[in-house]
Each structure stands twice: as structure tokens, then as C-alpha cells.
PDB file of C-alpha atoms in Angstrom:
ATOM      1  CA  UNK A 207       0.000   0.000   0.000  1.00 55.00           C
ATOM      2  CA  UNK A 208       1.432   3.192  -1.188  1.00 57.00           C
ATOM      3  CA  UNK A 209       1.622   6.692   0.890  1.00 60.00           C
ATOM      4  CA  UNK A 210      -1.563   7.939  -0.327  1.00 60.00           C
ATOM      5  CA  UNK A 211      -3.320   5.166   0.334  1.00 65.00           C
ATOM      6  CA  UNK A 212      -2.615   4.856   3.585  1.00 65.00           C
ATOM      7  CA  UNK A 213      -2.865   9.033   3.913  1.00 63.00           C
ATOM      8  CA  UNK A 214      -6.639   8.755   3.201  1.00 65.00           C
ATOM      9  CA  UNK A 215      -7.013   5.468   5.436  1.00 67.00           C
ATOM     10  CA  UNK A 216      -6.029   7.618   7.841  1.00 63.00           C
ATOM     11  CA  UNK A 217      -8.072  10.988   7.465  1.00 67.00           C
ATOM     12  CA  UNK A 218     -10.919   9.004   7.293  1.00 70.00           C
ATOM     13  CA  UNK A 219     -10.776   7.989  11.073  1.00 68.00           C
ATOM     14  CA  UNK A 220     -12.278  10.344  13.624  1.00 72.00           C
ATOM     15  CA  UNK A 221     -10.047   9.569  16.209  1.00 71.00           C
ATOM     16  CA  UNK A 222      -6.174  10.302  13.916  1.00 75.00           C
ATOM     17  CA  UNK A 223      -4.648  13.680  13.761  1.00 74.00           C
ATOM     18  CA  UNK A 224      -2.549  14.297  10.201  1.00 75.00           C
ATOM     19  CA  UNK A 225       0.721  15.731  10.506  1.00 77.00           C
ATOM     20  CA  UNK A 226       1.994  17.318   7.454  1.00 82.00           C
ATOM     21  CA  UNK A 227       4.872  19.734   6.951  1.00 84.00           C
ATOM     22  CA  UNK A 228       7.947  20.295   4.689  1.00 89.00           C
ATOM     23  CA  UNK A 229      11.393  18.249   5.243  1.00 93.00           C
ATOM     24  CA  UNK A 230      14.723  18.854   4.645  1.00 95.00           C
ATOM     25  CA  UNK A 231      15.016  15.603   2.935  1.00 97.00           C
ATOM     26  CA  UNK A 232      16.682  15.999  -0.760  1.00 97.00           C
ATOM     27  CA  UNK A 233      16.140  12.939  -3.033  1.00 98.00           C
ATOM     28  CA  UNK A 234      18.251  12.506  -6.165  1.00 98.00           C
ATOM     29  CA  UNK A 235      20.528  10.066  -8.453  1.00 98.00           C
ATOM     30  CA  UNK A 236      23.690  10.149  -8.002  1.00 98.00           C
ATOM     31  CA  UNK A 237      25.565   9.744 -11.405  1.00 98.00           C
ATOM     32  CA  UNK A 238      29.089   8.271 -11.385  1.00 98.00           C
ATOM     33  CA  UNK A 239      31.370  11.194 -13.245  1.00 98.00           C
ATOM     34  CA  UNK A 240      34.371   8.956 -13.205  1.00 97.00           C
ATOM     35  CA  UNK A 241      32.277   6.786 -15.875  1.00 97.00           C
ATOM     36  CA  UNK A 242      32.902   8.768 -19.345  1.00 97.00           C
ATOM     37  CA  UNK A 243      29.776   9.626 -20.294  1.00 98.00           C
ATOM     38  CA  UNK A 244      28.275  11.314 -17.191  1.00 98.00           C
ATOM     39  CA  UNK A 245      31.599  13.348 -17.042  1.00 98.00           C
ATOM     40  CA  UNK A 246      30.151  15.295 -19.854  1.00 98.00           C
ATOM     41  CA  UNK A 247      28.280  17.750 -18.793  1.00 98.00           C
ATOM     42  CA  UNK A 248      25.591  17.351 -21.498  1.00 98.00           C
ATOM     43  CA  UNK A 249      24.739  13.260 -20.701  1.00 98.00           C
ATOM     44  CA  UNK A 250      23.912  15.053 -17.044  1.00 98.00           C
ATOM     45  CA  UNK A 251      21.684  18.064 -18.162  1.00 98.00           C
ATOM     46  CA  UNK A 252      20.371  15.459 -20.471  1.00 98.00           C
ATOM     47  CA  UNK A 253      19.012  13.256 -17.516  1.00 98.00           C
ATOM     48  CA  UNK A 254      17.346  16.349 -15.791  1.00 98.00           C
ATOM     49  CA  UNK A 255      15.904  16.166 -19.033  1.00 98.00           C
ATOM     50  CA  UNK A 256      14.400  13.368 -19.317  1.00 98.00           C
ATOM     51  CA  UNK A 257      12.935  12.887 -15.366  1.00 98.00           C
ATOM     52  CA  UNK A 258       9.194  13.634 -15.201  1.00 98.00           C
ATOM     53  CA  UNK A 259       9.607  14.958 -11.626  1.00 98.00           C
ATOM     54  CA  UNK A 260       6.249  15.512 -11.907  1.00 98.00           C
ATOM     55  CA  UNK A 261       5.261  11.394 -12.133  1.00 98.00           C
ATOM     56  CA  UNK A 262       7.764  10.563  -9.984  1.00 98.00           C
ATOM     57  CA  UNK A 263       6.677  12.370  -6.973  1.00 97.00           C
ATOM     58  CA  UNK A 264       2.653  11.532  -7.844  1.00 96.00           C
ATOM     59  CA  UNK A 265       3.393   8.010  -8.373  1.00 96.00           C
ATOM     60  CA  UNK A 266       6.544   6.891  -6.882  1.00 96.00           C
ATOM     61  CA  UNK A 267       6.459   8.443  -3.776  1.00 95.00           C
ATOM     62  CA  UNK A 268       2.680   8.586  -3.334  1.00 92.00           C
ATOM     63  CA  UNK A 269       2.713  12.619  -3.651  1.00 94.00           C
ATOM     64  CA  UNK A 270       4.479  13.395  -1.101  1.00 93.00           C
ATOM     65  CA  UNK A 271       7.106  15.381  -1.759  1.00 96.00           C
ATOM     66  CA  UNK A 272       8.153  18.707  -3.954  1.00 97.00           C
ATOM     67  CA  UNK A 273       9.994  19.421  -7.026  1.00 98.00           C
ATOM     68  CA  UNK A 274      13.766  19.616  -6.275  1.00 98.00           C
ATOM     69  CA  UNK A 275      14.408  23.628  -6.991  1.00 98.00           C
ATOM     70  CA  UNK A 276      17.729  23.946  -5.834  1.00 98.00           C
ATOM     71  CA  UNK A 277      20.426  21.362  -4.441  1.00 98.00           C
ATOM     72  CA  UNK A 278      19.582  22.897  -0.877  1.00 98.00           C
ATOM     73  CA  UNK A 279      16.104  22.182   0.209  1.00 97.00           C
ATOM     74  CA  UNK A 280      13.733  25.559   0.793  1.00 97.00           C
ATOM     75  CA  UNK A 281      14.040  24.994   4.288  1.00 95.00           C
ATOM     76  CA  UNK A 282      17.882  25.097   5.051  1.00 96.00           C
ATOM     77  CA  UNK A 283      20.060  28.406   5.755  1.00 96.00           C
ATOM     78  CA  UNK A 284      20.759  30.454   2.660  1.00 98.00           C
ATOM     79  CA  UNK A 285      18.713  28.107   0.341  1.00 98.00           C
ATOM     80  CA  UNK A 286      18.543  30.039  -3.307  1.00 98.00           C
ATOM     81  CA  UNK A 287      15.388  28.226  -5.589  1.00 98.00           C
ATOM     82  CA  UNK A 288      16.659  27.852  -9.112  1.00 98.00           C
ATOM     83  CA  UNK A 289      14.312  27.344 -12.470  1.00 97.00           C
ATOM     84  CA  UNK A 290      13.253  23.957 -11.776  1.00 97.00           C
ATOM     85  CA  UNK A 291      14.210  21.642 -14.659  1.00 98.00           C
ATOM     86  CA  UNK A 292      11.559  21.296 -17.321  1.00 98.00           C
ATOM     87  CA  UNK A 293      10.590  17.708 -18.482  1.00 98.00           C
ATOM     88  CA  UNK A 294      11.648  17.831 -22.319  1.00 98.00           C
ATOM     89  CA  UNK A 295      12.687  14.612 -23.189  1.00 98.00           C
ATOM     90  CA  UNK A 296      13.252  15.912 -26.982  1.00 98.00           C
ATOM     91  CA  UNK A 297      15.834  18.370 -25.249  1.00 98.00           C
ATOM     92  CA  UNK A 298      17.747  15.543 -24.067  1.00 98.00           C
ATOM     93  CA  UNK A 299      17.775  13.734 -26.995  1.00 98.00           C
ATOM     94  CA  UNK A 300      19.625  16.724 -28.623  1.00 98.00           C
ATOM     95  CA  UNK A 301      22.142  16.638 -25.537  1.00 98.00           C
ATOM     96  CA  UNK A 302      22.699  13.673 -26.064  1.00 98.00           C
ATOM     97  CA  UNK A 303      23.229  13.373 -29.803  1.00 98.00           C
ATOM     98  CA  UNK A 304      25.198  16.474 -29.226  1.00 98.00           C
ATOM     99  CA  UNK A 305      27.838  14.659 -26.487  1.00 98.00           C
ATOM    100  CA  UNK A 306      28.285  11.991 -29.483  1.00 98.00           C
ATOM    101  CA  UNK A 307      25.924   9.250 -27.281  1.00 98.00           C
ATOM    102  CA  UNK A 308      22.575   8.976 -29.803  1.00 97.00           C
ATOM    103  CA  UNK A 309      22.668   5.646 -29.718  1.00 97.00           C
ATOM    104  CA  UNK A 310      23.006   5.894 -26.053  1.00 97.00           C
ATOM    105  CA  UNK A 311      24.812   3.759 -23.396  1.00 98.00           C
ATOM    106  CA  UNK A 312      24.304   0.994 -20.104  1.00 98.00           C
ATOM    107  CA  UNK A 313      24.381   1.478 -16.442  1.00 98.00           C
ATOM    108  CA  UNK A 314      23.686  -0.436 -13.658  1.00 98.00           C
ATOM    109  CA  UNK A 315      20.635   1.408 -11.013  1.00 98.00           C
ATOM    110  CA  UNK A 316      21.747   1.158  -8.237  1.00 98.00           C
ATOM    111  CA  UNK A 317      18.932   1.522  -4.756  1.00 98.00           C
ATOM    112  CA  UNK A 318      17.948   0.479  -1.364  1.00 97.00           C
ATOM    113  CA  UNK A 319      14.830  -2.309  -1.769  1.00 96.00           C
ATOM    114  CA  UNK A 320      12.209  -0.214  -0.168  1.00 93.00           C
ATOM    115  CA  UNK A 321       9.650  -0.411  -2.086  1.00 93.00           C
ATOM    116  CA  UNK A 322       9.214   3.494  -2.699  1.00 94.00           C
ATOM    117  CA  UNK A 323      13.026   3.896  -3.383  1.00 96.00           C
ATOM    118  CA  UNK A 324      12.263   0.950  -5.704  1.00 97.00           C
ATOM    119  CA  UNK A 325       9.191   2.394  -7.430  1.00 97.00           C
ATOM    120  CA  UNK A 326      11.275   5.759  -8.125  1.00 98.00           C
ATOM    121  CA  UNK A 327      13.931   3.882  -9.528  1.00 98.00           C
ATOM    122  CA  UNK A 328      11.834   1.530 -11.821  1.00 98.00           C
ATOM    123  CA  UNK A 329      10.114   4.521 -13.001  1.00 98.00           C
ATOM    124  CA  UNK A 330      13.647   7.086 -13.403  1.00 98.00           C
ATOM    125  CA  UNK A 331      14.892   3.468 -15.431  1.00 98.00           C
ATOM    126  CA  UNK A 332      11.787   3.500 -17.775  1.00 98.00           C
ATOM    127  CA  UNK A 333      11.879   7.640 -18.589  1.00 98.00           C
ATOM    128  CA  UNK A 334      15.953   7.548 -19.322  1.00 98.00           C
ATOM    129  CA  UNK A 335      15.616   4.677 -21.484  1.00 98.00           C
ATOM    130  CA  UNK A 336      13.598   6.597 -23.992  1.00 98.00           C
ATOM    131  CA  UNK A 337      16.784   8.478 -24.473  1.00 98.00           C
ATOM    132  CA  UNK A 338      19.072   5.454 -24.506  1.00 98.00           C
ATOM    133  CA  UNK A 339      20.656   5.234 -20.973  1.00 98.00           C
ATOM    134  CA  UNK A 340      19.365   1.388 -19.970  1.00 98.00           C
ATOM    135  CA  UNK A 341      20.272  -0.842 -18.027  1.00 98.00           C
ATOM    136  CA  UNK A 342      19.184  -3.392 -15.092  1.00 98.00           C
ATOM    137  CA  UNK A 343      18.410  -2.259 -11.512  1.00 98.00           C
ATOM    138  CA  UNK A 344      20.183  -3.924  -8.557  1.00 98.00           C
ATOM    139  CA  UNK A 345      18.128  -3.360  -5.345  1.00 98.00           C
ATOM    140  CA  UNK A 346      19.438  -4.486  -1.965  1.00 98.00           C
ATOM    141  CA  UNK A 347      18.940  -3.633   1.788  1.00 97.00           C
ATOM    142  CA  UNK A 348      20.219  -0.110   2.686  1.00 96.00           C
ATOM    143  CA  UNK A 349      23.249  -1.547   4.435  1.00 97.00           C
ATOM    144  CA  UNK A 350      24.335  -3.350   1.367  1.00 98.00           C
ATOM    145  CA  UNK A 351      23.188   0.115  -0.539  1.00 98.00           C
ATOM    146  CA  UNK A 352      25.783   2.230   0.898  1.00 97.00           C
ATOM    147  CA  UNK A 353      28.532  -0.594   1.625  1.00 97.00           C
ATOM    148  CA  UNK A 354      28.362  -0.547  -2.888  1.00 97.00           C
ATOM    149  CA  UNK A 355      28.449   3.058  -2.917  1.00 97.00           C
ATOM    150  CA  UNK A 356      31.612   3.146  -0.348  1.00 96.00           C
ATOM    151  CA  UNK A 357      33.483   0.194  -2.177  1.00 95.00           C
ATOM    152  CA  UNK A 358      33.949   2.518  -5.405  1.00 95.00           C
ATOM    153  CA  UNK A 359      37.486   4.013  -5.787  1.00 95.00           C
ATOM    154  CA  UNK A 360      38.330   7.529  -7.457  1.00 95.00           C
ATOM    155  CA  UNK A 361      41.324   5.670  -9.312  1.00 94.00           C
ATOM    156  CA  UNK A 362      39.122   2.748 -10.582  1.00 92.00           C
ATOM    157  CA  UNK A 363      40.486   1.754 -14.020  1.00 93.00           C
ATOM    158  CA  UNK A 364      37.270   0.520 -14.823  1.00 94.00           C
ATOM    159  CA  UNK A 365      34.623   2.914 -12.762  1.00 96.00           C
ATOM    160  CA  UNK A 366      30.734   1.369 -12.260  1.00 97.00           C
ATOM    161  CA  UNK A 367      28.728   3.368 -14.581  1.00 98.00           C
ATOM    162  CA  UNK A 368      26.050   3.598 -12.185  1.00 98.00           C
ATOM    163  CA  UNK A 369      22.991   5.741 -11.398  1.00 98.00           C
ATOM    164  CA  UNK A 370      21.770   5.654  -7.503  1.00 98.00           C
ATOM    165  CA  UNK A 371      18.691   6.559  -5.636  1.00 98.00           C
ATOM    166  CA  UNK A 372      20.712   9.108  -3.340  1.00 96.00           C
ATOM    167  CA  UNK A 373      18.861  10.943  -0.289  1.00 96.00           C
ATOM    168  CA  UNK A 374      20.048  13.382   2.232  1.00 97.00           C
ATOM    169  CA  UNK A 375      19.009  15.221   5.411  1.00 95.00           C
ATOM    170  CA  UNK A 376      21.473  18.100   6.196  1.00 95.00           C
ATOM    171  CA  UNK A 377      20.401  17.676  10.464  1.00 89.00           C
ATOM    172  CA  UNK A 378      22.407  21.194  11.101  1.00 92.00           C
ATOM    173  CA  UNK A 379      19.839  22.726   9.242  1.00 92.00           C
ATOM    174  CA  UNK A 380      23.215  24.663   7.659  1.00 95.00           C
ATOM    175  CA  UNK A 381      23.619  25.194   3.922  1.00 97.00           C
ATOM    176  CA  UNK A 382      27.512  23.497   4.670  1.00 97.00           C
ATOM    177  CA  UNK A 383      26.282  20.196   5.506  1.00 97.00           C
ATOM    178  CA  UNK A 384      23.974  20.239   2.558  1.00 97.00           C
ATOM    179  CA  UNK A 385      26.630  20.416   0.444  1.00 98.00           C
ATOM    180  CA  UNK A 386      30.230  19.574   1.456  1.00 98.00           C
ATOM    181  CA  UNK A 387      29.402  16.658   2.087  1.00 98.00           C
ATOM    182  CA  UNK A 388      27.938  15.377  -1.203  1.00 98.00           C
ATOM    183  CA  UNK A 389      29.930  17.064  -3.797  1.00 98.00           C
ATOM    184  CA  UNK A 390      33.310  18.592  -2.615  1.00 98.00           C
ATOM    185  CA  UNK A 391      36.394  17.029  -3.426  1.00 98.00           C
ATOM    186  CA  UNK A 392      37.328  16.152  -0.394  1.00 97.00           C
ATOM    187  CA  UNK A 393      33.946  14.113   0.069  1.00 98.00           C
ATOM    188  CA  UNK A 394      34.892  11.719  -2.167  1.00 97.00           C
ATOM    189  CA  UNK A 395      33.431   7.998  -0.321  1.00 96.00           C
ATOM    190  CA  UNK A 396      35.180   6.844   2.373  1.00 93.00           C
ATOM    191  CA  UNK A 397      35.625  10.303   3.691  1.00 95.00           C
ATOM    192  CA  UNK A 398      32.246  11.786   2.941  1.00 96.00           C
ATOM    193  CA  UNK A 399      29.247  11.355   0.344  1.00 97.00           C
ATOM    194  CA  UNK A 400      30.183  12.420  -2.676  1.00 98.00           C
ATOM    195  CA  UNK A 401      29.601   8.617  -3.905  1.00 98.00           C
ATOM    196  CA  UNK A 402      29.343  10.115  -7.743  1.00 98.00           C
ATOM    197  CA  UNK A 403      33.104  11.463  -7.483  1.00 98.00           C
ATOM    198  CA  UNK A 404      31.781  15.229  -9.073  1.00 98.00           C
ATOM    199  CA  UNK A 405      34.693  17.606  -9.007  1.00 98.00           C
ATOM    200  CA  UNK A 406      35.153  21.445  -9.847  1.00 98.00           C
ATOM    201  CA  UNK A 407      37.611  23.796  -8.441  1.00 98.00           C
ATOM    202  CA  UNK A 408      34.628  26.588  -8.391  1.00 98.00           C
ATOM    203  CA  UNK A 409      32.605  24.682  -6.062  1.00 98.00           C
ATOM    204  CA  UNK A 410      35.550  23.211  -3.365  1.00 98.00           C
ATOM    205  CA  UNK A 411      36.232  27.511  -3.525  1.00 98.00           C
ATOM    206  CA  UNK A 412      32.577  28.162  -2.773  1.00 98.00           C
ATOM    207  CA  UNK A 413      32.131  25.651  -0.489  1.00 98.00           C
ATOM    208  CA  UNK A 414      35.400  27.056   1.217  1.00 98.00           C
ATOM    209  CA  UNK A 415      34.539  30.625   1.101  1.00 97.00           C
ATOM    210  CA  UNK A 416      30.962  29.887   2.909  1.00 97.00           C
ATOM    211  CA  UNK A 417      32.785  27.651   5.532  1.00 96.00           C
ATOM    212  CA  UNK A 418      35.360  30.210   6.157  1.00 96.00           C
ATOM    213  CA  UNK A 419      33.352  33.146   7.555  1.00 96.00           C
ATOM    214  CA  UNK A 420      31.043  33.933  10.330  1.00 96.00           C
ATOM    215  CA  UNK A 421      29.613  36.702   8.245  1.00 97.00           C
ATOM    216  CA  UNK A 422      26.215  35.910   7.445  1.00 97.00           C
ATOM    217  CA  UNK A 423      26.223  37.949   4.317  1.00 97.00           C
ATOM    218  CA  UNK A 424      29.328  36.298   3.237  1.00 97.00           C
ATOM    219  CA  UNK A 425      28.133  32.729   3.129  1.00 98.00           C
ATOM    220  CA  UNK A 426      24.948  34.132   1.943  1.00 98.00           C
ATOM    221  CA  UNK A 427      26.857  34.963  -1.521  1.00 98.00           C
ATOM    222  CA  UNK A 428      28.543  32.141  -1.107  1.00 98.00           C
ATOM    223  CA  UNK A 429      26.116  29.486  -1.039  1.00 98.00           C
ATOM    224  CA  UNK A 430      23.926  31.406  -3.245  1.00 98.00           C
ATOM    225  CA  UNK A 431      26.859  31.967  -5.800  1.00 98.00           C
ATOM    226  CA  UNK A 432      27.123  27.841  -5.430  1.00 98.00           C
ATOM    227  CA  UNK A 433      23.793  26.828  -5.743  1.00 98.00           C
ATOM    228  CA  UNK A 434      23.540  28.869  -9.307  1.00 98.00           C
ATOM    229  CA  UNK A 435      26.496  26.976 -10.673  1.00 98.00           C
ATOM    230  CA  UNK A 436      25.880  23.696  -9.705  1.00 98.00           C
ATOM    231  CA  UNK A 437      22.300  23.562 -10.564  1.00 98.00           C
ATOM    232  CA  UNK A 438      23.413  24.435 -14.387  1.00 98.00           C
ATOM    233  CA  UNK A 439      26.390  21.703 -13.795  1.00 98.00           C
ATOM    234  CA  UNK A 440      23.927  18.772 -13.128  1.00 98.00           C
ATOM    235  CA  UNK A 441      26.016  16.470 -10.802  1.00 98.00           C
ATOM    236  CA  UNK A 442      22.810  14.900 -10.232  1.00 98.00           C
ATOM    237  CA  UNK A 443      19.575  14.082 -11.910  1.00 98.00           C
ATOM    238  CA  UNK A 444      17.283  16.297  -9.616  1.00 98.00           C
ATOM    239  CA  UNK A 445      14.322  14.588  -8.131  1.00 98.00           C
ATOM    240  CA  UNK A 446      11.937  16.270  -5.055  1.00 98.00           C
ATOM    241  CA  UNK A 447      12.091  17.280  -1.620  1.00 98.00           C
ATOM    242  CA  UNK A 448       9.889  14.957   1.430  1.00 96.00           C
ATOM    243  CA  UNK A 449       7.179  16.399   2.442  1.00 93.00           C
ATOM    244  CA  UNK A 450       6.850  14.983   6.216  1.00 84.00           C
ATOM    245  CA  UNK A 451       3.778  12.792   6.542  1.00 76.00           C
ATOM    246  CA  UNK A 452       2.677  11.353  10.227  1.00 71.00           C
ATOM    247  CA  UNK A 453       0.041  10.182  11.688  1.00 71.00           C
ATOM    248  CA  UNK A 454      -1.224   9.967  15.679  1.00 65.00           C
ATOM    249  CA  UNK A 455      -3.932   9.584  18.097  1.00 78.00           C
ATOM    250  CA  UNK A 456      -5.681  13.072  19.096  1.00 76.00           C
ATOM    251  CA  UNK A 457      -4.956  11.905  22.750  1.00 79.00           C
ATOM    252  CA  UNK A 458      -1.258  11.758  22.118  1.00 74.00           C
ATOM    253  CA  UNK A 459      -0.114  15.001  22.940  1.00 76.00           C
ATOM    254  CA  UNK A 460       4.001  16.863  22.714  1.00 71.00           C
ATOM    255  CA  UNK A 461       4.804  14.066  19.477  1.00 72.00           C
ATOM    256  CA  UNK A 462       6.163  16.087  16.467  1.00 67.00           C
ATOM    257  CA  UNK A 463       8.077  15.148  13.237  1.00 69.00           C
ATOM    258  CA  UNK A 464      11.381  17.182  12.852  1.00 64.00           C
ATOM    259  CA  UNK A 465      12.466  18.208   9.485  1.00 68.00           C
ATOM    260  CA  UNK A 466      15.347  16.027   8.850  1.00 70.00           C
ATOM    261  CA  UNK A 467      12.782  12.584   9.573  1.00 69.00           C
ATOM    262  CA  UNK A 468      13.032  12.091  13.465  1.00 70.00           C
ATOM    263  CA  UNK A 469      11.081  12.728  15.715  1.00 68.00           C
ATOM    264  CA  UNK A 470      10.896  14.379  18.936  1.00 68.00           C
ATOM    265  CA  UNK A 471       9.127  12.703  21.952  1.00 68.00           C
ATOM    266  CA  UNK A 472      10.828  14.331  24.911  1.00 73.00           C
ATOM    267  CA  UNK A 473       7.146  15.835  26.105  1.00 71.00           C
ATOM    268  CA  UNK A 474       5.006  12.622  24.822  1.00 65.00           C
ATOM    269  CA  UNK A 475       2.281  12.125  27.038  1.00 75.00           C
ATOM    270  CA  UNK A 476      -1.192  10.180  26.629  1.00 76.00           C
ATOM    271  CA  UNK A 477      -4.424  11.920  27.544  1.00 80.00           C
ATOM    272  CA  UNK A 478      -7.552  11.028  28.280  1.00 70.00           C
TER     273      UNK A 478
END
């Protein structure tokens, strides 16, 4: 039973309060730049491409969640929303004739087995094949997910050409752990999360530059400056943002969902 299935379940009983709010949960695929193709900035703009977003988050993740309008989510520090990227799958077509791959290319999809992550990917599999990036999924427990992810190697001679089902929470609620962690060179898996090895001098010196100074109009440039260049860079096809879903009994009082998926209980108390 999906989300929204189990959302109207739910609003249909008398005696269940809804919870509903925005996250600060980013959901994307990670593409692996060390593989040729996806180092060419064309093959990843061509993948933004190609995603109806729009699908995705109706049927994939049972609707809820947001379009993906920046690599920060709206609700972290110095978050700067970007043109969302349009579905044109003719556009990518031309990208990709363009970066010499008409005939297109394999990769391996790579996700955790729950069975959202799973829909998402099935469906992300079936829209990029109509512009010739196929390939079978692997799906495994989330253990086994990131233990793949980690195993990959900056100097492989042969690199996976994958696509993953990534997903982030940045729990400082900070613009720095939204991003140097996922796509600064120094990130690169085992240190951080950068599991699609993305490099580029401009954003390890905006990264830098926001992480540098306790001036919050400083790292406001910063981070905005970086969130302008890397949406247009594509390190990742861009999916949505969680909207936070929960559900509880009216007599269960001091229970709320945090942004970043946990929740706090510290005043939980039953009433009568």
C-alpha cells in the first residue's frame, strides 16, 4: 500500500490527527562522473531532461514530496530556488546526440529495496531509457546500498557506470552540511558522500569561502553563488524534496516530526 493510500485510510478515522509539513530531505541520483559519459556535462543536463519529476513524486512516492528547486532544500540556511528543470525529453535527446551518445549507453541502477526507493527507480529506469541510458536495476537492503556506494574508488580503471537513488538530510539545518558533504572534493566515499566522485575547483572555492566566515552575508553569496552553478552543472539528476507525513492519536499530545525525519518525543504524554 502506497503513501496515499494509507494518507486517506487515515483521514478518514475520527479519532487520527494528520501531521503534514515540509522536510529537509533531498532525493536525487547520483551519477558516477568517473564513468565517461556522465563526465560530460551534457549526458547530465540530459538526464534532468528526461525525469518527469512531476510522475515521480505523484506516483513513486505517493505525492508526497516537492519538485527539487535547488540542491539545498527551501528549508535550510541560505537556500537560493533555481528554475526547476523542465521535463523535455526531446531536449535531451539533442544533448545527447550532441555529447556523441545517440545511440546511447548501459548502467547499472543502483537503490535500497524499499519499495518506494524501488518504485522511483523503476520509473527514473523506464523515462531515461527513452533516451538510450538502460540498463538493469540492482536493489538491496540499505546496508548493502551504501557498503556498494563506499566500495567505489576515485582511481578505478574501470569505474561502475552507475545511477543511484541518493537521499540526504542536512540535520544542522546549515547550507555546509547540505553540500560539502555530497559534492566537494574532499567528500569523495570513504571520507564523505560524494559517492558520484563530481569535481570542480569553483565549487571546493565556494564551499570554502561559505565555511570560512562567520559573516552571514558572506556565506549568503557564497552558497547562493554555489547553488547557481551547480544547478546548471547537473552532478545529479534532480528529483523532489519529502514532504513529512505522520500520523497519531488526538490523545497523544508533545509528538512532532522534525524536518530532517526524526522525531521528537521528549514531552510525549497520553491523555484522556
Amino acid at each position: 500500500m502506497c503513501i496515499r493510500d494509507r494518507l486517506k485510510i487515515a483521514e478518514n478515522d475520527s479519532k487520527i490527527d494528520i501531521i503534514k509539513q515540509p522536510s529537509i530531505i533531498a532525493r536525487y541520483l547520483v551519477m558516477n562522473t568517473r564513468y565517461k559519459p556522465f563526465a560530460d556535462v551534457r549526458v547530465r543536463r540530459a538526464v534532468n531532461y528526461a525525469l518527469d519529476k512531476k510522475s515521480i513524486i505523484k506516483i513513486g512516492w505517493g505525492g508526497a514530496a516537492t519538485e527539487a528547486d535547488s540542491i539545498l532544500p527551501p528549508n535550510l540556511q541560505f537556500y537560493k530556488k533555481q528554475a526547476v528543470w523542465p521535463y523535455d525529453p526531446e531536449k535531451a535527446k539533442t544533448l545527447m546526440k550532441e555529447a556523441g551518445y545517440e545511440k546511447g549507453f548501459e548502467v547499472v541502477f543502483l537503490t535500497p529495496n524499499a519499495s518506494n526507493r524501488l518504485r522511483v527507480t523503476e520509473m527514473a529506469q523506464q523515462q531515461l531509457a527513452k533516451i538510450g541510458i538502460t540498463g538493469k536495476i540492482e536493489s538491496m537492503d540499505i546496508a548493502s546500498f551504501y557498503n556498494k556506494l563506499e566500495s567505489q574508488k576515485v582511481d578505478d580503471a574501470s569505474p561502475l557506470p552507475f545511477i543511484g537513488f541518493g537521499g540526504w538530510s542536512a540535520s544542522t539545518g546549515d547550507a555546509d552540511w547540505g553540500t560539502r558533504p555530497l559534492i566537494s572534493t574532499d567528500a569523495f566515499p570513504p571520507a564523505m558522500s560524494n559517492f558520484g566522485f563530481f569535481a570542480d575547483k569553483k565549487v571546493d572555492d565556494f564551499i570554502t569561502a561559505g565555511l570560512a566566515s562567520a559573516d552571514p552575508d558572506v556565506r549568503k553569496k557564497a552558497y547562493a553563488d554555489l547553488q547557481d552553478y551547480v544547478w546548471a552543472q547537473a552532478p545529479w539528476g534532480y528529483l523532489f524534496v519529502d514532504t513529512m507525513l505522520a500520523a497519531k492519536t488526538k490523545n497523544l499530545k508533545g509528538i512532532y516530526p522534525m524536518p530532517d525525519g526524526a522525531f521528537s518525543v521528549e514531552s510525549a504524554e497520553l491523555t484522556d
